[in-house]
mmCIF file of C-alpha atoms in Angstrom:
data_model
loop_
_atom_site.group_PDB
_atom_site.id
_atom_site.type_symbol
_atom_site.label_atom_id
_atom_site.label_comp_id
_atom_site.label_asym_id
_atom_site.label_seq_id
_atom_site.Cartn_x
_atom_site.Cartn_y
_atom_site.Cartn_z
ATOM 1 C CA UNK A 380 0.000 0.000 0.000
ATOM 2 C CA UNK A 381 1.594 3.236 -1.083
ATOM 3 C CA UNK A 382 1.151 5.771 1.620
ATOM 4 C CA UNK A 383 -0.924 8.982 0.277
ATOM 5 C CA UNK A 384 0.603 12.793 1.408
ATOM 6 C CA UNK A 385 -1.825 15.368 2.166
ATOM 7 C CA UNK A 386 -0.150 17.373 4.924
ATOM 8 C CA UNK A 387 3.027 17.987 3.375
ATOM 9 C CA UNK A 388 1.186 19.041 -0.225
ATOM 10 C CA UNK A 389 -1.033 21.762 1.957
ATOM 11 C CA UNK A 390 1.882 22.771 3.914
ATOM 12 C CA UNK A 391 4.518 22.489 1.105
ATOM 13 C CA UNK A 392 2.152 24.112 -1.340
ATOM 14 C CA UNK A 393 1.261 27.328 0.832
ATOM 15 C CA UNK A 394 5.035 27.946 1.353
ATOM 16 C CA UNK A 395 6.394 27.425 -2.112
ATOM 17 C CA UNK A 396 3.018 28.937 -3.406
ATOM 18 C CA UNK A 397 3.793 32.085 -1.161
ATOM 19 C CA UNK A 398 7.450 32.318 -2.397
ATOM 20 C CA UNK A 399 5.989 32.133 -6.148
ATOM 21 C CA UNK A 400 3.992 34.913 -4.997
ATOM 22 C CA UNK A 401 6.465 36.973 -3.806
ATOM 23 C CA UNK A 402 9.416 36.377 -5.730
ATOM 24 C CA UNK A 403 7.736 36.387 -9.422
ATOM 25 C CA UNK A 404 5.521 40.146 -8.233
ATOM 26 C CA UNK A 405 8.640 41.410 -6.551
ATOM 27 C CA UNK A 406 10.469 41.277 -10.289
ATOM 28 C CA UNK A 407 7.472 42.442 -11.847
ATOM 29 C CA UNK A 408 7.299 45.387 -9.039
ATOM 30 C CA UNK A 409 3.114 44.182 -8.712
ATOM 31 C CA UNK A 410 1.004 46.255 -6.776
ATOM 32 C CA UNK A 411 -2.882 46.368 -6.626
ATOM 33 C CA UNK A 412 -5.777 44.191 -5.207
ATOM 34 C CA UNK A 413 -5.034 41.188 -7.851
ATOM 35 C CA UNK A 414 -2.463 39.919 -4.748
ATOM 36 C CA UNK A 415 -5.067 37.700 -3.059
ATOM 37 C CA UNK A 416 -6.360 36.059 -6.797
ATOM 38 C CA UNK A 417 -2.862 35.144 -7.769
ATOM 39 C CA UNK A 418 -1.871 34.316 -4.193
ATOM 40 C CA UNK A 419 -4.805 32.074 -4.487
ATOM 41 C CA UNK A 420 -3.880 30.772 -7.821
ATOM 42 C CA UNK A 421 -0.279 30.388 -7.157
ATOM 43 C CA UNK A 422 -0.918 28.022 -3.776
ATOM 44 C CA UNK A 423 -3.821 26.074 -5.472
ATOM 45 C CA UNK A 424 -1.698 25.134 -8.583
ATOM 46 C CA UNK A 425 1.394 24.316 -6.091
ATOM 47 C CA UNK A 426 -0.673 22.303 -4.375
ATOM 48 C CA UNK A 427 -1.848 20.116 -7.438
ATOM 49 C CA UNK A 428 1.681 19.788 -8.648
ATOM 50 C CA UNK A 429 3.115 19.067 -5.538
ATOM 51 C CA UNK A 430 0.391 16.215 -5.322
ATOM 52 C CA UNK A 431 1.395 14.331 -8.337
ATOM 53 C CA UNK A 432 4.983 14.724 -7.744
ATOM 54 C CA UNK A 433 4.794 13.918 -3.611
ATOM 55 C CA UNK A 434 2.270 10.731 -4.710
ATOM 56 C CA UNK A 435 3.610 10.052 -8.473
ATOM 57 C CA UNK A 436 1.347 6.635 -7.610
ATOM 58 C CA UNK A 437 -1.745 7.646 -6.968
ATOM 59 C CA UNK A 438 -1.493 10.650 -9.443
ATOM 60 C CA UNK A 439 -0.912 8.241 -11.868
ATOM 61 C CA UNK A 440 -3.722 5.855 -10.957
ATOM 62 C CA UNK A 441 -6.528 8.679 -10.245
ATOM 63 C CA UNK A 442 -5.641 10.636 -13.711
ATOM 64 C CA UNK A 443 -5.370 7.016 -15.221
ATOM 65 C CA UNK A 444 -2.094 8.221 -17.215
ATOM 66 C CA UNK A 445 -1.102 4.884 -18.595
ATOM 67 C CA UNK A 446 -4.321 5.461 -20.934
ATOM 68 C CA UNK A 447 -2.982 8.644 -22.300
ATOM 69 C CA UNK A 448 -1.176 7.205 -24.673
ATOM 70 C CA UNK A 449 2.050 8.144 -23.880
ATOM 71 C CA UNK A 450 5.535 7.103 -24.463
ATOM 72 C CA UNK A 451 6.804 4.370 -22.084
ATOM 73 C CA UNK A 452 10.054 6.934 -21.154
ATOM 74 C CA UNK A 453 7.351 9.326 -20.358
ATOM 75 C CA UNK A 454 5.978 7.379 -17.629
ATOM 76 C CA UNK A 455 9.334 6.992 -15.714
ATOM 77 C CA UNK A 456 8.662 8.372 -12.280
ATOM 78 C CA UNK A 457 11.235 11.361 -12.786
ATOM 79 C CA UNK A 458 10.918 12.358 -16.178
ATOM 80 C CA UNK A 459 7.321 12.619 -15.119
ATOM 81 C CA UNK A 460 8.343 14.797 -12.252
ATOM 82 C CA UNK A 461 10.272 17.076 -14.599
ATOM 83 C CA UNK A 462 7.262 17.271 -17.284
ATOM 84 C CA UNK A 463 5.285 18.396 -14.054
ATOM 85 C CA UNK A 464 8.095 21.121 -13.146
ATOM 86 C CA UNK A 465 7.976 21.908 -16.822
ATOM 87 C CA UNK A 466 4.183 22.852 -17.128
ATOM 88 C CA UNK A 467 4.763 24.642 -13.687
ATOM 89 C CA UNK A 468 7.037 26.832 -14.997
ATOM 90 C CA UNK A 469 5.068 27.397 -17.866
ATOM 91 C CA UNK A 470 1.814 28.296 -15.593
ATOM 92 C CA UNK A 471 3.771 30.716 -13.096
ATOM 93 C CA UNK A 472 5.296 32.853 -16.901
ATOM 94 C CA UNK A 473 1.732 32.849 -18.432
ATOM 95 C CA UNK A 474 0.235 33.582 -15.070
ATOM 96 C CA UNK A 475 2.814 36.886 -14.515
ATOM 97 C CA UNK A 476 2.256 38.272 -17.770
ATOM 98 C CA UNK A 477 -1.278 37.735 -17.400
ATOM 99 C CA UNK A 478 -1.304 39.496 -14.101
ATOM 100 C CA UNK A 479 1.397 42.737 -15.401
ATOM 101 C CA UNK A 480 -0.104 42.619 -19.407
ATOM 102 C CA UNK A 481 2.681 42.045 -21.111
ATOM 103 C CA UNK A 482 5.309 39.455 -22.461
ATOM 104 C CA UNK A 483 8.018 40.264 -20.622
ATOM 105 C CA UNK A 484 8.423 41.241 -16.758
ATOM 106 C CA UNK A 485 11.094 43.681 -15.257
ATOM 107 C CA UNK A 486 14.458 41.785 -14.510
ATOM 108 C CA UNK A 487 13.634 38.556 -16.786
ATOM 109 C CA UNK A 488 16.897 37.266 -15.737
ATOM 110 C CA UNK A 489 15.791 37.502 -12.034
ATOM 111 C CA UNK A 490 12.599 36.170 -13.266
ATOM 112 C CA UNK A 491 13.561 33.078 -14.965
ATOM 113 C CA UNK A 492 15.847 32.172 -11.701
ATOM 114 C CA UNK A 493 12.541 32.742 -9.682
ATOM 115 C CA UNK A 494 10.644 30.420 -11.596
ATOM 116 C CA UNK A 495 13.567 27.476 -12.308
ATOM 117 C CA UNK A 496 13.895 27.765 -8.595
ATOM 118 C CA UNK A 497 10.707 27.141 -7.488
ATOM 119 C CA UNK A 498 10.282 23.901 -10.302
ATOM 120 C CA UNK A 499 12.973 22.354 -9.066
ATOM 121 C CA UNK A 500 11.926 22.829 -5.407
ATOM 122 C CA UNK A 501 8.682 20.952 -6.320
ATOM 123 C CA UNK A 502 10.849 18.525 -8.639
ATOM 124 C CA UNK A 503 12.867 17.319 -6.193
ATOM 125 C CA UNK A 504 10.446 17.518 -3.187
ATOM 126 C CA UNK A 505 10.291 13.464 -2.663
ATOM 127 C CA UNK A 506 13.672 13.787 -2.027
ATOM 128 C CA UNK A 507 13.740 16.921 0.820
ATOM 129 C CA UNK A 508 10.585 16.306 2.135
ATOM 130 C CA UNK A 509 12.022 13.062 4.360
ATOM 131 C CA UNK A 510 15.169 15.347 5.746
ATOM 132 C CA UNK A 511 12.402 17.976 6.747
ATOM 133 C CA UNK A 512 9.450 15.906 8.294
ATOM 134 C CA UNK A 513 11.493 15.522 11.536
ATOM 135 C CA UNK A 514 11.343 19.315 11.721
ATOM 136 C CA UNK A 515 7.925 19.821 10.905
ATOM 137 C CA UNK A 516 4.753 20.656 12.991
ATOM 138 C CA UNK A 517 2.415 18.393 12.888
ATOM 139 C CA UNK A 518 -0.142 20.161 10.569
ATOM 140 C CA UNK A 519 2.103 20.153 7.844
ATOM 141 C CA UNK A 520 2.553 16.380 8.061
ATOM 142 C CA UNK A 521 5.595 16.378 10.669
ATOM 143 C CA UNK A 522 6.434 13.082 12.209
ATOM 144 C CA UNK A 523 4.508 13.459 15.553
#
């Protein structure tokens, strides 16, 4: 029986949803009411990657992915992980030039780090999140 996380995809997801947040608007220099919509945004679509990559499993077996059709290398456990980063990254660019109307936001450079960043912190998760569950409260899934 493969054991399902929920704690550590809430707590995970509000704190790398937050940094999103913060990091990707602080480049663009965002101000205005949209904060709380994209804060929302940002820590609901965290969450949903961090779910597939934190229970590749179950993700697998809920979305039914070995009916998609695709390639055998693409359901490898990792490369899957990395198409998830991938379309992450993807979301948080479209989502910051949705939110500042335009292509391009103020420091790209800075704002490509930002976003790289933040994929590979959900990327490699699986393998942090064990180092960082003795350290954890338990609301965020910390080992009691």
């Amino acid at each position: 029986m493969v054991e399902l996380l929920i704690l550590p995809v809430v707590g995970l997801g509000i704190i790398l949803g937050l940094y999103e947040l913060m990091a990707i608007h602080k480049d663009m220099n965002f101000r205005g009411s949209h904060w709380v919509g994209h804060g929302f945004h940002a820590v609901l679509f965290m969450m949903v990657a961090l779910f597939a990559v934190l229970n590749i499993e179950t993700f697998f077996a809920l979305a039914n992915v070995e009916s998609w059709g695709l390639p055998t290398w693409m359901l490898n456990p990792w490369v899957f992980r990395i198409l998830v980063g991938f379309v992450l990254n993807i979301k948080m660019h479209v989502a910051s030039a949705l939110a500042h109307g335009q292509l391009a936001a103020r420091g790209m450079a800075e704002h490509w780090t930002h976003t790289i960043l933040i994929s590979i912190l959900v990327i490699v998760s699986p393998l942090y999140w064990p180092i960082l569950e003795p350290f954890l409260p338990d609301w965020m899934g910390g080992l009691k």
